Amino acid sequence: MQASALARGPAAREPVGVIGCGWVGLVTAACLAELGHDVHCRDIVVEKIAALERGEVPIYEPQLAELLERNRARLHFTTEIGPLIEHARLLFCCVDTPPTYSGDADLSRVEQVVEEIGDSPDHALVMKSTVPVGTGRAIARRSHGLAYVSNPEFLKEGSAVDDFTRPDRVIVGAEEDASGFADRVASLYEPLEAPVVRTDVASAEMIKLASNAFLATKISFINEIANVSEELGADVAEVALGMGLDARIGPKFLSAGVGWGGSCFGKDVLSLKQLAGNTGYHFQMLTAVTEVNELQKRRTIGKLQKHLGHLVGKTVALLGIAFKPHTDDIRDATSLVLAARLQGEGARVRAYDPVAAERARDVLVGTELCATALEAVDGTDAVVLVTEWPEFRELDWAGEVYERMVTPLVVDGRNFLDHRALVAAGFTYEGVGRPRAALAPSPA
Ligand code: UGA
């Protein structure tokens, strides 16, 4: 975070509680502390709190460690809810809401938090966790006194601190009886000078789910345009550029690739679909959005087979394991699907990621995890670029990489590399949505 962006200081200092020190909770806590507020953070995992007290950060997120360090005096860590109730009136709920087998969200951790706080008219539960539409009203109906404010987060992993500093909007949803608490939540964000949208609770909850579902739809749409472009000779990068300049469409989230991953899009698309289904409404588009994404992940295998034939005994390197760059998160990452599919086809798989390899150790069973990108590409028949980490662009493709590979085949799952340079160096290059003619070597 640009320290100066937050240095304007808060309109009023407000001690806050943050329940759940996962990724959302920690980023929220660190940024609120940077804004000058005292933040009391609680997590039930004793080792996590002990590590945070020692100044260790359990997740990789750019700028987070510096921010926690700089604001140590304003950050208080505990395993108990008591200190939060004692010191703060606004209690941010940042616990996990993973999907259940039915596709509905598992709200057991949220329920636990509500129970622990109890019926306190002096406190508001400020919901940052993504919850189904209707959750806030149901909680408010049951609890006698505890106010409820919905304040969904729109942070992206890998740029969460910047996203907090420069939000496109802040959503604060509350019913009439909690409007005083909603004002206090809104004023926390005042120094960021972002538009604040005040709504009822259900609409705030829907804004969160609909935004993630729409972004996933946008990516699945451009991925389908990419697939058709490959057949018809158009270049999806140019198509996205041309489309994105239309202000009604916008340029962001139009990068075609190996499919979206991460813990949010899949869960939220499913949650919205199930919520609609529970009311008897069939949300048809969302079924397609997910299906397109699953097929997209697998298309890479077809591209390898096109050039290598069957993959039995072939060695393939995956560059990038994390679901996106600048994070060590591997939840729902395309790399996991690719590694399993490749092994299913009889290939040997190697993988490298600058930060996510350690997390992948127990998950990528049978995949050889390498210490460097060059080690991963050594002796391979193909390289698949799965995550667009900047260091992959810096590799000496024409020299060291080319020399180390048995077959110089690159499947660039993010259209990230300089395809002209690669083709000129003698590689066979496959991107996503790039016309074949552009990838053929130029006649001598
Ligand atoms: C997403 C939303 O973007 C955040 O606004 C939201 O707060 C968050 O979920 C959440 O609900 O917690 P995140 O999952 O961290 O954020 O990451 P994104 O940057 O949205 O990327 C998601 C996936 O889409 C990644 O696999 C990425 O590679 C892929 N992607 C993104 C594309 O394939 N193409 C694009 O143009 C953009």
PDB file of N, CA, C and O in Angstrom, residues 231-282:
ATOM      1  N   GLU A 231     -10.176 -21.019 -34.399  1.00  0.00           N
ATOM      2  CA  GLU A 231     -10.677 -21.688 -35.605  1.00  0.00           C
ATOM      3  C   GLU A 231     -10.859 -20.711 -36.760  1.00  0.00           C
ATOM      4  O   GLU A 231     -10.637 -21.060 -37.910  1.00  0.00           O
ATOM      5  N   LEU A 232     -11.255 -19.490 -36.422  1.00  0.00           N
ATOM      6  CA  LEU A 232     -11.634 -18.542 -37.481  1.00  0.00           C
ATOM      7  C   LEU A 232     -10.519 -17.574 -37.877  1.00  0.00           C
ATOM      8  O   LEU A 232     -10.683 -16.760 -38.775  1.00  0.00           O
ATOM      9  N   GLY A 233      -9.383 -17.653 -37.169  1.00  0.00           N
ATOM     10  CA  GLY A 233      -8.253 -16.819 -37.573  1.00  0.00           C
ATOM     11  C   GLY A 233      -8.229 -15.432 -36.976  1.00  0.00           C
ATOM     12  O   GLY A 233      -7.520 -14.552 -37.464  1.00  0.00           O
ATOM     13  N   ALA A 234      -9.004 -15.200 -35.920  1.00  0.00           N
ATOM     14  CA  ALA A 234      -8.931 -13.898 -35.235  1.00  0.00           C
ATOM     15  C   ALA A 234      -7.987 -14.027 -34.040  1.00  0.00           C
ATOM     16  O   ALA A 234      -7.680 -15.132 -33.601  1.00  0.00           O
ATOM     17  N   ASP A 235      -7.525 -12.879 -33.526  1.00  0.00           N
ATOM     18  CA  ASP A 235      -6.618 -12.892 -32.378  1.00  0.00           C
ATOM     19  C   ASP A 235      -7.375 -12.329 -31.170  1.00  0.00           C
ATOM     20  O   ASP A 235      -7.755 -11.150 -31.159  1.00  0.00           O
ATOM     21  N   VAL A 236      -7.572 -13.163 -30.148  1.00  0.00           N
ATOM     22  CA  VAL A 236      -8.429 -12.760 -29.035  1.00  0.00           C
ATOM     23  C   VAL A 236      -7.887 -11.537 -28.297  1.00  0.00           C
ATOM     24  O   VAL A 236      -8.664 -10.745 -27.754  1.00  0.00           O
ATOM     25  N   ALA A 237      -6.564 -11.356 -28.296  1.00  0.00           N
ATOM     26  CA  ALA A 237      -6.003 -10.194 -27.597  1.00  0.00           C
ATOM     27  C   ALA A 237      -6.482  -8.910 -28.281  1.00  0.00           C
ATOM     28  O   ALA A 237      -6.862  -7.937 -27.630  1.00  0.00           O
ATOM     29  N   GLU A 238      -6.480  -8.934 -29.611  1.00  0.00           N
ATOM     30  CA  GLU A 238      -6.951  -7.760 -30.361  1.00  0.00           C
ATOM     31  C   GLU A 238      -8.454  -7.583 -30.197  1.00  0.00           C
ATOM     32  O   GLU A 238      -8.950  -6.465 -30.077  1.00  0.00           O
ATOM     33  N   VAL A 239      -9.155  -8.709 -30.187  1.00  0.00           N
ATOM     34  CA  VAL A 239     -10.610  -8.662 -30.036  1.00  0.00           C
ATOM     35  C   VAL A 239     -10.948  -8.051 -28.670  1.00  0.00           C
ATOM     36  O   VAL A 239     -11.791  -7.160 -28.560  1.00  0.00           O
ATOM     37  N   ALA A 240     -10.243  -8.504 -27.617  1.00  0.00           N
ATOM     38  CA  ALA A 240     -10.507  -8.005 -26.259  1.00  0.00           C
ATOM     39  C   ALA A 240     -10.190  -6.513 -26.169  1.00  0.00           C
ATOM     40  O   ALA A 240     -10.926  -5.752 -25.547  1.00  0.00           O
ATOM     41  N   LEU A 241      -9.106  -6.115 -26.829  1.00  0.00           N
ATOM     42  CA  LEU A 241      -8.735  -4.695 -26.824  1.00  0.00           C
ATOM     43  C   LEU A 241      -9.850  -3.862 -27.463  1.00  0.00           C
ATOM     44  O   LEU A 241     -10.304  -2.859 -26.910  1.00  0.00           O
ATOM     45  N   GLY A 242     -10.292  -4.326 -28.605  1.00  0.00           N
ATOM     46  CA  GLY A 242     -11.335  -3.597 -29.330  1.00  0.00           C
ATOM     47  C   GLY A 242     -12.652  -3.580 -28.579  1.00  0.00           C
ATOM     48  O   GLY A 242     -13.366  -2.577 -28.565  1.00  0.00           O
ATOM     49  N   MET A 243     -12.988  -4.697 -27.959  1.00  0.00           N
ATOM     50  CA  MET A 243     -14.242  -4.747 -27.184  1.00  0.00           C
ATOM     51  C   MET A 243     -14.146  -3.874 -25.935  1.00  0.00           C
ATOM     52  O   MET A 243     -15.058  -3.152 -25.576  1.00  0.00           O
ATOM     53  N   GLY A 244     -12.989  -3.983 -25.268  1.00  0.00           N
ATOM     54  CA  GLY A 244     -12.832  -3.346 -23.965  1.00  0.00           C
ATOM     55  C   GLY A 244     -12.856  -1.832 -24.006  1.00  0.00           C
ATOM     56  O   GLY A 244     -13.138  -1.180 -23.004  1.00  0.00           O
ATOM     57  N   LEU A 245     -12.556  -1.262 -25.182  1.00  0.00           N
ATOM     58  CA  LEU A 245     -12.587   0.199 -25.295  1.00  0.00           C
ATOM     59  C   LEU A 245     -14.013   0.747 -25.288  1.00  0.00           C
ATOM     60  O   LEU A 245     -14.229   1.940 -25.115  1.00  0.00           O
ATOM     61  N   ASP A 246     -14.969  -0.125 -25.482  1.00  0.00           N
ATOM     62  CA  ASP A 246     -16.372   0.265 -25.336  1.00  0.00           C
ATOM     63  C   ASP A 246     -16.623   0.400 -23.833  1.00  0.00           C
ATOM     64  O   ASP A 246     -16.520  -0.581 -23.087  1.00  0.00           O
ATOM     65  N   ALA A 247     -16.929   1.628 -23.402  1.00  0.00           N
ATOM     66  CA  ALA A 247     -17.051   1.872 -21.960  1.00  0.00           C
ATOM     67  C   ALA A 247     -18.121   0.983 -21.324  1.00  0.00           C
ATOM     68  O   ALA A 247     -18.083   0.699 -20.134  1.00  0.00           O
ATOM     69  N   ARG A 248     -19.088   0.536 -22.133  1.00  0.00           N
ATOM     70  CA  ARG A 248     -20.125  -0.328 -21.562  1.00  0.00           C
ATOM     71  C   ARG A 248     -19.574  -1.714 -21.256  1.00  0.00           C
ATOM     72  O   ARG A 248     -20.141  -2.454 -20.468  1.00  0.00           O
ATOM     73  N   ILE A 249     -18.490  -2.089 -21.908  1.00  0.00           N
ATOM     74  CA  ILE A 249     -17.905  -3.420 -21.677  1.00  0.00           C
ATOM     75  C   ILE A 249     -16.729  -3.312 -20.714  1.00  0.00           C
ATOM     76  O   ILE A 249     -16.660  -4.034 -19.730  1.00  0.00           O
ATOM     77  N   GLY A 250     -15.807  -2.409 -20.990  1.00  0.00           N
ATOM     78  CA  GLY A 250     -14.653  -2.217 -20.096  1.00  0.00           C
ATOM     79  C   GLY A 250     -13.545  -3.205 -20.397  1.00  0.00           C
ATOM     80  O   GLY A 250     -13.793  -4.338 -20.802  1.00  0.00           O
ATOM     81  N   PRO A 251     -12.266  -2.809 -20.200  1.00  0.00           N
ATOM     82  CA  PRO A 251     -11.140  -3.642 -20.620  1.00  0.00           C
ATOM     83  C   PRO A 251     -10.754  -4.755 -19.644  1.00  0.00           C
ATOM     84  O   PRO A 251     -10.031  -5.672 -20.010  1.00  0.00           O
ATOM     85  N   LYS A 252     -11.222  -4.678 -18.407  1.00  0.00           N
ATOM     86  CA  LYS A 252     -10.712  -5.627 -17.406  1.00  0.00           C
ATOM     87  C   LYS A 252     -11.431  -6.979 -17.472  1.00  0.00           C
ATOM     88  O   LYS A 252     -12.571  -7.060 -17.878  1.00  0.00           O
ATOM     89  N   PHE A 253     -10.710  -7.998 -17.034  1.00  0.00           N
ATOM     90  CA  PHE A 253     -11.258  -9.366 -17.003  1.00  0.00           C
ATOM     91  C   PHE A 253     -11.675  -9.855 -18.387  1.00  0.00           C
ATOM     92  O   PHE A 253     -12.659 -10.545 -18.556  1.00  0.00           O
ATOM     93  N   LEU A 254     -10.878  -9.466 -19.364  1.00  0.00           N
ATOM     94  CA  LEU A 254     -11.083  -9.960 -20.726  1.00  0.00           C
ATOM     95  C   LEU A 254      -9.824 -10.683 -21.208  1.00  0.00           C
ATOM     96  O   LEU A 254      -9.572 -10.748 -22.406  1.00  0.00           O
ATOM     97  N   SER A 255      -9.019 -11.191 -20.275  1.00  0.00           N
ATOM     98  CA  SER A 255      -7.832 -11.942 -20.690  1.00  0.00           C
ATOM     99  C   SER A 255      -8.194 -13.418 -20.792  1.00  0.00           C
ATOM    100  O   SER A 255      -8.535 -14.048 -19.792  1.00  0.00           O
ATOM    101  N   ALA A 256      -8.105 -13.928 -22.014  1.00  0.00           N
ATOM    102  CA  ALA A 256      -8.401 -15.351 -22.214  1.00  0.00           C
ATOM    103  C   ALA A 256      -7.265 -16.179 -21.618  1.00  0.00           C
ATOM    104  O   ALA A 256      -6.129 -15.720 -21.519  1.00  0.00           O
ATOM    105  N   GLY A 257      -7.563 -17.389 -21.220  1.00  0.00           N
ATOM    106  CA  GLY A 257      -6.522 -18.216 -20.623  1.00  0.00           C
ATOM    107  C   GLY A 257      -6.969 -19.638 -20.382  1.00  0.00           C
ATOM    108  O   GLY A 257      -7.855 -20.157 -21.071  1.00  0.00           O
ATOM    109  N   VAL A 258      -6.337 -20.247 -19.384  1.00  0.00           N
ATOM    110  CA  VAL A 258      -6.591 -21.660 -19.081  1.00  0.00           C
ATOM    111  C   VAL A 258      -7.772 -21.844 -18.121  1.00  0.00           C
ATOM    112  O   VAL A 258      -7.933 -22.893 -17.528  1.00  0.00           O
ATOM    113  N   GLY A 259      -8.580 -20.803 -17.972  1.00  0.00           N
ATOM    114  CA  GLY A 259      -9.750 -20.922 -17.102  1.00  0.00           C
ATOM    115  C   GLY A 259      -9.506 -20.256 -15.765  1.00  0.00           C
ATOM    116  O   GLY A 259      -8.384 -20.203 -15.287  1.00  0.00           O
ATOM    117  N   TRP A 260     -10.581 -19.740 -15.180  1.00  0.00           N
ATOM    118  CA  TRP A 260     -10.445 -19.084 -13.879  1.00  0.00           C
ATOM    119  C   TRP A 260     -10.397 -20.123 -12.764  1.00  0.00           C
ATOM    120  O   TRP A 260     -10.973 -21.209 -12.862  1.00  0.00           O
ATOM    121  N   GLY A 261      -9.657 -19.754 -11.706  1.00  0.00           N
ATOM    122  CA  GLY A 261      -9.577 -20.642 -10.542  1.00  0.00           C
ATOM    123  C   GLY A 261      -9.708 -19.820  -9.281  1.00  0.00           C
ATOM    124  O   GLY A 261     -10.227 -18.696  -9.310  1.00  0.00           O
ATOM    125  N   GLY A 262      -9.236 -20.376  -8.177  1.00  0.00           N
ATOM    126  CA  GLY A 262      -9.312 -19.660  -6.902  1.00  0.00           C
ATOM    127  C   GLY A 262     -10.513 -20.104  -6.088  1.00  0.00           C
ATOM    128  O   GLY A 262     -11.386 -20.813  -6.576  1.00  0.00           O
ATOM    129  N   SER A 263     -10.530 -19.626  -4.865  1.00  0.00           N
ATOM    130  CA  SER A 263     -11.546 -20.119  -3.928  1.00  0.00           C
ATOM    131  C   SER A 263     -12.864 -19.368  -4.051  1.00  0.00           C
ATOM    132  O   SER A 263     -13.843 -19.743  -3.422  1.00  0.00           O
ATOM    133  N   CYS A 264     -12.912 -18.296  -4.866  1.00  0.00           N
ATOM    134  CA  CYS A 264     -14.101 -17.437  -4.820  1.00  0.00           C
ATOM    135  C   CYS A 264     -15.072 -17.643  -5.975  1.00  0.00           C
ATOM    136  O   CYS A 264     -16.261 -17.854  -5.754  1.00  0.00           O
ATOM    137  N   PHE A 265     -14.566 -17.565  -7.198  1.00  0.00           N
ATOM    138  CA  PHE A 265     -15.489 -17.593  -8.337  1.00  0.00           C
ATOM    139  C   PHE A 265     -16.326 -18.873  -8.363  1.00  0.00           C
ATOM    140  O   PHE A 265     -17.547 -18.832  -8.501  1.00  0.00           O
ATOM    141  N   GLY A 266     -15.658 -20.021  -8.252  1.00  0.00           N
ATOM    142  CA  GLY A 266     -16.382 -21.294  -8.332  1.00  0.00           C
ATOM    143  C   GLY A 266     -17.431 -21.397  -7.239  1.00  0.00           C
ATOM    144  O   GLY A 266     -18.591 -21.751  -7.479  1.00  0.00           O
ATOM    145  N   LYS A 267     -17.012 -21.024  -6.030  1.00  0.00           N
ATOM    146  CA  LYS A 267     -17.904 -21.107  -4.867  1.00  0.00           C
ATOM    147  C   LYS A 267     -19.090 -20.150  -5.021  1.00  0.00           C
ATOM    148  O   LYS A 267     -20.234 -20.524  -4.761  1.00  0.00           O
ATOM    149  N   ASP A 268     -18.818 -18.939  -5.468  1.00  0.00           N
ATOM    150  CA  ASP A 268     -19.889 -17.940  -5.520  1.00  0.00           C
ATOM    151  C   ASP A 268     -20.841 -18.170  -6.695  1.00  0.00           C
ATOM    152  O   ASP A 268     -22.047 -17.923  -6.585  1.00  0.00           O
ATOM    153  N   VAL A 269     -20.292 -18.656  -7.808  1.00  0.00           N
ATOM    154  CA  VAL A 269     -21.176 -18.986  -8.941  1.00  0.00           C
ATOM    155  C   VAL A 269     -22.128 -20.101  -8.514  1.00  0.00           C
ATOM    156  O   VAL A 269     -23.341 -20.044  -8.735  1.00  0.00           O
ATOM    157  N   LEU A 270     -21.569 -21.099  -7.842  1.00  0.00           N
ATOM    158  CA  LEU A 270     -22.386 -22.224  -7.383  1.00  0.00           C
ATOM    159  C   LEU A 270     -23.408 -21.767  -6.346  1.00  0.00           C
ATOM    160  O   LEU A 270     -24.580 -22.147  -6.387  1.00  0.00           O
ATOM    161  N   SER A 271     -22.947 -20.930  -5.425  1.00  0.00           N
ATOM    162  CA  SER A 271     -23.829 -20.463  -4.368  1.00  0.00           C
ATOM    163  C   SER A 271     -25.017 -19.699  -4.951  1.00  0.00           C
ATOM    164  O   SER A 271     -26.173 -19.909  -4.562  1.00  0.00           O
ATOM    165  N   LEU A 272     -24.751 -18.837  -5.931  1.00  0.00           N
ATOM    166  CA  LEU A 272     -25.832 -18.052  -6.531  1.00  0.00           C
ATOM    167  C   LEU A 272     -26.792 -18.967  -7.296  1.00  0.00           C
ATOM    168  O   LEU A 272     -28.010 -18.806  -7.236  1.00  0.00           O
ATOM    169  N   LYS A 273     -26.201 -19.939  -7.981  1.00  0.00           N
ATOM    170  CA  LYS A 273     -27.032 -20.896  -8.731  1.00  0.00           C
ATOM    171  C   LYS A 273     -27.939 -21.684  -7.777  1.00  0.00           C
ATOM    172  O   LYS A 273     -29.123 -21.884  -8.035  1.00  0.00           O
ATOM    173  N   GLN A 274     -27.362 -22.108  -6.658  1.00  0.00           N
ATOM    174  CA  GLN A 274     -28.145 -22.885  -5.697  1.00  0.00           C
ATOM    175  C   GLN A 274     -29.206 -22.022  -5.034  1.00  0.00           C
ATOM    176  O   GLN A 274     -30.326 -22.471  -4.819  1.00  0.00           O
ATOM    177  N   LEU A 275     -28.838 -20.785  -4.697  1.00  0.00           N
ATOM    178  CA  LEU A 275     -29.810 -19.877  -4.079  1.00  0.00           C
ATOM    179  C   LEU A 275     -31.011 -19.687  -4.996  1.00  0.00           C
ATOM    180  O   LEU A 275     -32.160 -19.735  -4.558  1.00  0.00           O
ATOM    181  N   ALA A 276     -30.710 -19.479  -6.288  1.00  0.00           N
ATOM    182  CA  ALA A 276     -31.796 -19.319  -7.260  1.00  0.00           C
ATOM    183  C   ALA A 276     -32.597 -20.621  -7.316  1.00  0.00           C
ATOM    184  O   ALA A 276     -33.827 -20.601  -7.256  1.00  0.00           O
ATOM    185  N   GLY A 277     -31.872 -21.732  -7.397  1.00  0.00           N
ATOM    186  CA  GLY A 277     -32.529 -23.038  -7.492  1.00  0.00           C
ATOM    187  C   GLY A 277     -33.433 -23.313  -6.300  1.00  0.00           C
ATOM    188  O   GLY A 277     -34.527 -23.862  -6.442  1.00  0.00           O
ATOM    189  N   ASN A 278     -32.990 -22.894  -5.123  1.00  0.00           N
ATOM    190  CA  ASN A 278     -33.802 -23.120  -3.922  1.00  0.00           C
ATOM    191  C   ASN A 278     -35.138 -22.374  -3.981  1.00  0.00           C
ATOM    192  O   ASN A 278     -36.085 -22.732  -3.304  1.00  0.00           O
ATOM    193  N   THR A 279     -35.170 -21.315  -4.813  1.00  0.00           N
ATOM    194  CA  THR A 279     -36.453 -20.592  -4.946  1.00  0.00           C
ATOM    195  C   THR A 279     -37.254 -21.131  -6.131  1.00  0.00           C
ATOM    196  O   THR A 279     -38.311 -20.614  -6.459  1.00  0.00           O
ATOM    197  N   GLY A 280     -36.684 -22.119  -6.833  1.00  0.00           N
ATOM    198  CA  GLY A 280     -37.385 -22.691  -7.983  1.00  0.00           C
ATOM    199  C   GLY A 280     -36.958 -22.058  -9.303  1.00  0.00           C
ATOM    200  O   GLY A 280     -37.467 -22.389 -10.361  1.00  0.00           O
ATOM    201  N   TYR A 281     -35.974 -21.157  -9.238  1.00  0.00           N
ATOM    202  CA  TYR A 281     -35.524 -20.493 -10.470  1.00  0.00           C
ATOM    203  C   TYR A 281     -34.256 -21.157 -10.998  1.00  0.00           C
ATOM    204  O   TYR A 281     -33.282 -21.346 -10.260  1.00  0.00           O
ATOM    205  N   HIS A 282     -34.255 -21.503 -12.262  1.00  0.00           N
ATOM    206  CA  HIS A 282     -33.082 -22.135 -12.874  1.00  0.00           C
ATOM    207  C   HIS A 282     -32.208 -21.057 -13.530  1.00  0.00           C
ATOM    208  O   HIS A 282     -32.572 -20.533 -14.582  1.00  0.00           O
TER     209      HIS A 282
END
